[in-house]
PDB file of C-alpha atoms in Angstrom:
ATOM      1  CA  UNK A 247      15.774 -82.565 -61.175  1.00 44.00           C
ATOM      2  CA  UNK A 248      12.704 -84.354 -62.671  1.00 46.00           C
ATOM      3  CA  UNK A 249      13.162 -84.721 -66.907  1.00 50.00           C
ATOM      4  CA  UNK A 250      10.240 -84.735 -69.126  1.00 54.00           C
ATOM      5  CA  UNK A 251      11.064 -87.775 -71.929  1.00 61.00           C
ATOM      6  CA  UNK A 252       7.998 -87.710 -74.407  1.00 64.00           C
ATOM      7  CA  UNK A 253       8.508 -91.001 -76.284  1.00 66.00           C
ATOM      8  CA  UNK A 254       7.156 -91.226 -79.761  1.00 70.00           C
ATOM      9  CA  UNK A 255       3.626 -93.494 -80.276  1.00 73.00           C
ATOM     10  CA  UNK A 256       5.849 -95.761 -82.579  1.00 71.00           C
ATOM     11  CA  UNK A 257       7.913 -97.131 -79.782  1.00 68.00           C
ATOM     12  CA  UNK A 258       4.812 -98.143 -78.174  1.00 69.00           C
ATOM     13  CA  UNK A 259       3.825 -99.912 -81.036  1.00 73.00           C
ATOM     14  CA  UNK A 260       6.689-101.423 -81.689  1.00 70.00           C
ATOM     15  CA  UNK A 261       7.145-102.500 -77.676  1.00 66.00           C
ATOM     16  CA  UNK A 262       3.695-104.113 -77.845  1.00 73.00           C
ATOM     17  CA  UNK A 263       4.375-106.644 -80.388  1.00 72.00           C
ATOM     18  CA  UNK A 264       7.932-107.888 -79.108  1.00 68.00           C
ATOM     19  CA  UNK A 265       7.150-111.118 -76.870  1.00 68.00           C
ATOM     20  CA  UNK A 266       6.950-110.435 -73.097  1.00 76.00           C
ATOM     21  CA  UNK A 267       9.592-113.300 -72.052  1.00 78.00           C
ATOM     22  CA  UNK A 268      12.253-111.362 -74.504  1.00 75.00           C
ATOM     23  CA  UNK A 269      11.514-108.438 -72.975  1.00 81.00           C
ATOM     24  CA  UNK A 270      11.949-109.393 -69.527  1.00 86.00           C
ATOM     25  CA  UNK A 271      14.890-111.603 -70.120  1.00 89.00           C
ATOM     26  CA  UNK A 272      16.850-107.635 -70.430  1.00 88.00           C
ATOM     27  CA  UNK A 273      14.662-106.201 -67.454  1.00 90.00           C
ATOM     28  CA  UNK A 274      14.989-109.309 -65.091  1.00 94.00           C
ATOM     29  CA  UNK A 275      18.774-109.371 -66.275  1.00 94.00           C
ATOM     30  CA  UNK A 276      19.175-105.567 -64.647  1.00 92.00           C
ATOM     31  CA  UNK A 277      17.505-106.537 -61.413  1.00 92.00           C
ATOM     32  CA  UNK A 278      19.677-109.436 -60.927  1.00 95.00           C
ATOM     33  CA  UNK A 279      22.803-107.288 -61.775  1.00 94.00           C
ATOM     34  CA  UNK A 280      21.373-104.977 -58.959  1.00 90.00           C
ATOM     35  CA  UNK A 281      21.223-107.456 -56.722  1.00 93.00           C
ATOM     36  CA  UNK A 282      24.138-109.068 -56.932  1.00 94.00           C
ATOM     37  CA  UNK A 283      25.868-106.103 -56.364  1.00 91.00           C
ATOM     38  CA  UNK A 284      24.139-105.523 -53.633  1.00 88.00           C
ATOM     39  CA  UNK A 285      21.932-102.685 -54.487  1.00 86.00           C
ATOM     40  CA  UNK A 286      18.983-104.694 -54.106  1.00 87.00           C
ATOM     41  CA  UNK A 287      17.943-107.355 -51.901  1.00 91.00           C
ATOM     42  CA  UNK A 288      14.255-108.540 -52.509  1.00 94.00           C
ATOM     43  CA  UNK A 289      12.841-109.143 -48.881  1.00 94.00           C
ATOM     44  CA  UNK A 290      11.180-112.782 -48.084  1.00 95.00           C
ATOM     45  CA  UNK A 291       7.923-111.578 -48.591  1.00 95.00           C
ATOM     46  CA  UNK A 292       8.478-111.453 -52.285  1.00 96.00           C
ATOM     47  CA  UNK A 293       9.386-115.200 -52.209  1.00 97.00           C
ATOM     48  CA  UNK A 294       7.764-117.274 -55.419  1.00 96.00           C
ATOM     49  CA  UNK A 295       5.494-113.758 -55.887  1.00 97.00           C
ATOM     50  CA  UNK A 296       5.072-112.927 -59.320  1.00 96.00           C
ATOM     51  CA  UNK A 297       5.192-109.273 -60.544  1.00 96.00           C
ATOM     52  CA  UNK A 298       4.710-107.078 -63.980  1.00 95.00           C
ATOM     53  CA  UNK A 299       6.028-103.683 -64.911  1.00 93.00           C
ATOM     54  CA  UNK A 300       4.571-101.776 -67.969  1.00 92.00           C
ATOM     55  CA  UNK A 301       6.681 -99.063 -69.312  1.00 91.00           C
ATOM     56  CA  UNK A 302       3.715 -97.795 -71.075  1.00 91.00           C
ATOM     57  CA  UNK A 303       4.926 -95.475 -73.110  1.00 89.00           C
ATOM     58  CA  UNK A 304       7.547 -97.798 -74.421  1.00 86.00           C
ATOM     59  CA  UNK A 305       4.943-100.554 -74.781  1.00 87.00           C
ATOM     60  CA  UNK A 306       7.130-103.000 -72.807  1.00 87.00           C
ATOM     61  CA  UNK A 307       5.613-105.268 -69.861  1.00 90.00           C
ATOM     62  CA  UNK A 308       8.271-107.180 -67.857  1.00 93.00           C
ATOM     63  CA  UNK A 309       7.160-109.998 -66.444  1.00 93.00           C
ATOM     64  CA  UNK A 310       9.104-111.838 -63.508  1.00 96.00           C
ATOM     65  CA  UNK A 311       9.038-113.530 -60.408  1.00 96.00           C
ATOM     66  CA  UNK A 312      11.089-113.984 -57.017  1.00 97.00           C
ATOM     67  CA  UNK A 313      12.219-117.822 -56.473  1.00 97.00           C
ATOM     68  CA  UNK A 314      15.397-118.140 -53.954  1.00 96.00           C
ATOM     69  CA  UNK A 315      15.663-114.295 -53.418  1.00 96.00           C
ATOM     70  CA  UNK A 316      16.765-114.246 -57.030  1.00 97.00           C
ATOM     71  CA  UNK A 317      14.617-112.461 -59.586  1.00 97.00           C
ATOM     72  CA  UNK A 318      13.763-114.675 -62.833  1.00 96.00           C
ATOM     73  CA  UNK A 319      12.335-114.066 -65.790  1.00 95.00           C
ATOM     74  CA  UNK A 320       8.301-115.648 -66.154  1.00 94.00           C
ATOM     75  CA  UNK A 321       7.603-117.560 -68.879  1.00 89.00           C
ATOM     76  CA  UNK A 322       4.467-119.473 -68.252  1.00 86.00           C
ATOM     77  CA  UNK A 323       2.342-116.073 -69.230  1.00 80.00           C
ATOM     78  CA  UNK A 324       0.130-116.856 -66.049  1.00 86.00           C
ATOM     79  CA  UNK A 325      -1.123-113.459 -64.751  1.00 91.00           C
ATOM     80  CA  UNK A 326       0.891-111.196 -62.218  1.00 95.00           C
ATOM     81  CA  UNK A 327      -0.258-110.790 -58.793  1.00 97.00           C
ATOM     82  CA  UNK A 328       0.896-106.905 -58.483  1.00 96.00           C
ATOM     83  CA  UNK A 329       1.274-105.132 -61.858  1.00 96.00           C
ATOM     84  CA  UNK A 330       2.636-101.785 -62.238  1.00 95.00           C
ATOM     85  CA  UNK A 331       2.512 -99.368 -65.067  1.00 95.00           C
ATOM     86  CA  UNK A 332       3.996 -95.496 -65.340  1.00 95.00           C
ATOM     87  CA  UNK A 333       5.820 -93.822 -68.360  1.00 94.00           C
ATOM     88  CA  UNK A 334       9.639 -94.200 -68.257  1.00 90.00           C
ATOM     89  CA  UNK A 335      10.274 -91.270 -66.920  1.00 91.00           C
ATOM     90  CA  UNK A 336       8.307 -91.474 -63.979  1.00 93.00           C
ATOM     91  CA  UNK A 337       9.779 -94.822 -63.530  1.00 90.00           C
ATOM     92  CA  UNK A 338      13.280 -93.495 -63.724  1.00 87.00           C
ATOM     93  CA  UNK A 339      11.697 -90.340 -60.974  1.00 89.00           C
ATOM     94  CA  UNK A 340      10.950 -93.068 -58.816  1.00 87.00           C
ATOM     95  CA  UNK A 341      14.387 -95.200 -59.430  1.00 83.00           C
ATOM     96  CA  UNK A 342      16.004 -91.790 -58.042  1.00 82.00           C
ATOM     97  CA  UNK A 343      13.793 -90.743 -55.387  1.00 82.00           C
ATOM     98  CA  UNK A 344      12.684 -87.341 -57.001  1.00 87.00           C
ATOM     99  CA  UNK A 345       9.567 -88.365 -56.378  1.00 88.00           C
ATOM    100  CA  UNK A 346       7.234 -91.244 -54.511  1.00 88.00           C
ATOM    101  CA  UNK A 347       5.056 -94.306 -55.601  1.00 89.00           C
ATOM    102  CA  UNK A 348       2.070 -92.768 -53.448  1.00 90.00           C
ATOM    103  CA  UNK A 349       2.606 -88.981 -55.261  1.00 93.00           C
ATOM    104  CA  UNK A 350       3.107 -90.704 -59.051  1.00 93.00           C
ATOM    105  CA  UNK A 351      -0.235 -93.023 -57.839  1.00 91.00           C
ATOM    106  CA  UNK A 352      -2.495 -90.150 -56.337  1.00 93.00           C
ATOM    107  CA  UNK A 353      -1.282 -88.101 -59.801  1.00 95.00           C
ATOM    108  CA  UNK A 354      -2.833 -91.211 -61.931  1.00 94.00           C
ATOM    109  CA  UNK A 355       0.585 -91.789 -63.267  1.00 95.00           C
ATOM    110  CA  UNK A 356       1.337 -95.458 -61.663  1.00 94.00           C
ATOM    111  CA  UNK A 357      -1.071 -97.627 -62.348  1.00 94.00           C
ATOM    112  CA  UNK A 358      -0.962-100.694 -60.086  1.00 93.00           C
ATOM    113  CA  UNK A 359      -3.600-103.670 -59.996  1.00 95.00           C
ATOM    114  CA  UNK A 360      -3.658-107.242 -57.882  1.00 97.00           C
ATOM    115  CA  UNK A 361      -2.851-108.033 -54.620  1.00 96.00           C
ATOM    116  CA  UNK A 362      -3.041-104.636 -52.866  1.00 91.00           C
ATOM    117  CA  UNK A 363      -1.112-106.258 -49.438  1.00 94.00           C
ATOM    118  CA  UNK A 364       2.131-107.251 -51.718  1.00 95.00           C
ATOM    119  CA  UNK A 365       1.679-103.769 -53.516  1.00 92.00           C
ATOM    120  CA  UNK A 366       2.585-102.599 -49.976  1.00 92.00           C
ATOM    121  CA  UNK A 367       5.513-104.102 -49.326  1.00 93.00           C
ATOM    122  CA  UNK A 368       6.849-103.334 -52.461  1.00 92.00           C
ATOM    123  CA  UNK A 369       6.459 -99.723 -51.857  1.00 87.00           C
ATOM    124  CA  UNK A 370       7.753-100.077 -48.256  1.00 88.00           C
ATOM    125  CA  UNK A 371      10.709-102.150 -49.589  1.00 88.00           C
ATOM    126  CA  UNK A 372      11.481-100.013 -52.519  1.00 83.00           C
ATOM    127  CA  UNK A 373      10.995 -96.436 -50.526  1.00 81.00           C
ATOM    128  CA  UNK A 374      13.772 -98.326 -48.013  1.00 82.00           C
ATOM    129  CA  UNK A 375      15.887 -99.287 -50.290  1.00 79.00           C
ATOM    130  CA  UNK A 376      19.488 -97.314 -50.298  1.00 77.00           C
ATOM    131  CA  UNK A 377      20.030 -95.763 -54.225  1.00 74.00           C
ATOM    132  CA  UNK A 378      23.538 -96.403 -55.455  1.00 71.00           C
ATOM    133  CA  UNK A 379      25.501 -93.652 -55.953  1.00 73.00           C
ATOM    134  CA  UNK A 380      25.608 -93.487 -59.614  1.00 70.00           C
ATOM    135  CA  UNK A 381      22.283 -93.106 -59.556  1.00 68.00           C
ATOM    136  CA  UNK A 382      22.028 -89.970 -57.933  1.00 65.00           C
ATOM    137  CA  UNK A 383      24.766 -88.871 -60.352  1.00 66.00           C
ATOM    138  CA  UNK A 384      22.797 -89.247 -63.378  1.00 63.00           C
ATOM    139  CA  UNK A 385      19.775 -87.128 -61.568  1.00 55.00           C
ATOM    140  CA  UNK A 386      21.908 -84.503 -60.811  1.00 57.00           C
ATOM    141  CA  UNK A 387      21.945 -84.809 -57.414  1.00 51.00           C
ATOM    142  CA  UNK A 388      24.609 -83.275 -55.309  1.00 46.00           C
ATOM    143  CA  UNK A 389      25.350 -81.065 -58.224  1.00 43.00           C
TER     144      UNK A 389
END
């Protein structure tokens, strides 16, 4: 069950102006929760890679980085090699496997930009990736 979430222009206003390292000290915070409960296990590729994720109609960019298979928060502001952008609720289609990276991308509604090779095996890794239970509960699946 895909949801339509239309998010009013003054979030991404607001969004824009908070500073990137507070931002993804919340997002970097969730991925590490994931993966210490085992939900998600960054593969070695991703090892000292550094990534960005634009929730663009939010105006949030989370910036992080893989160092000892842990995710951390980056707060140098050097450049991303893969950066990613969607609306949350294509982010959230993704996050439950209603849909694919390659459908939202041919769609134009993930953006991505850098290293095209690591843009792979994030998709690969991701699309592998089990989804926990709860997720699938909050989609609707199995209803």
């Amino acid at each position: 069950m895909s949801m339509s979430i239309a998010m009013p222009a003054v979030f991404a206003r607001i969004g824009r102006r908070l500073p990137t390292p507070l931002v993804s000290l919340h997002f970097v915070a969730g991925l590490e929760l994931a993966r210490r409960l085992k939900w998600l296990s960054p593969p070695a590729e991703l090892e000292g890679r550094s990534f960005a994720i634009t929730v663009e109609d939010l105006g949030l960019r989370n910036c992080f980085a893989v160092k000892q298979g842990a995710f951390r928060t980056v707060w140098d502001g050097a450049p991303a090699e893969l950066e990613l952008g969607a609306k949350l609720a294509d982010f959230l289609a993704l996050m439950r496997a209603e849909t694919d990276a390659d459908t939202l991308f041919f769609q134009r509604r993930l953006r991505i930009a850098g290293d095209t090779e690591l843009g792979l095996i994030v998709k690969n890794w991701l699309d592998a990736s089990p989804r926990p239970a709860w997720l699938q509960r909050l989609s609707g699946a199995g209803r």
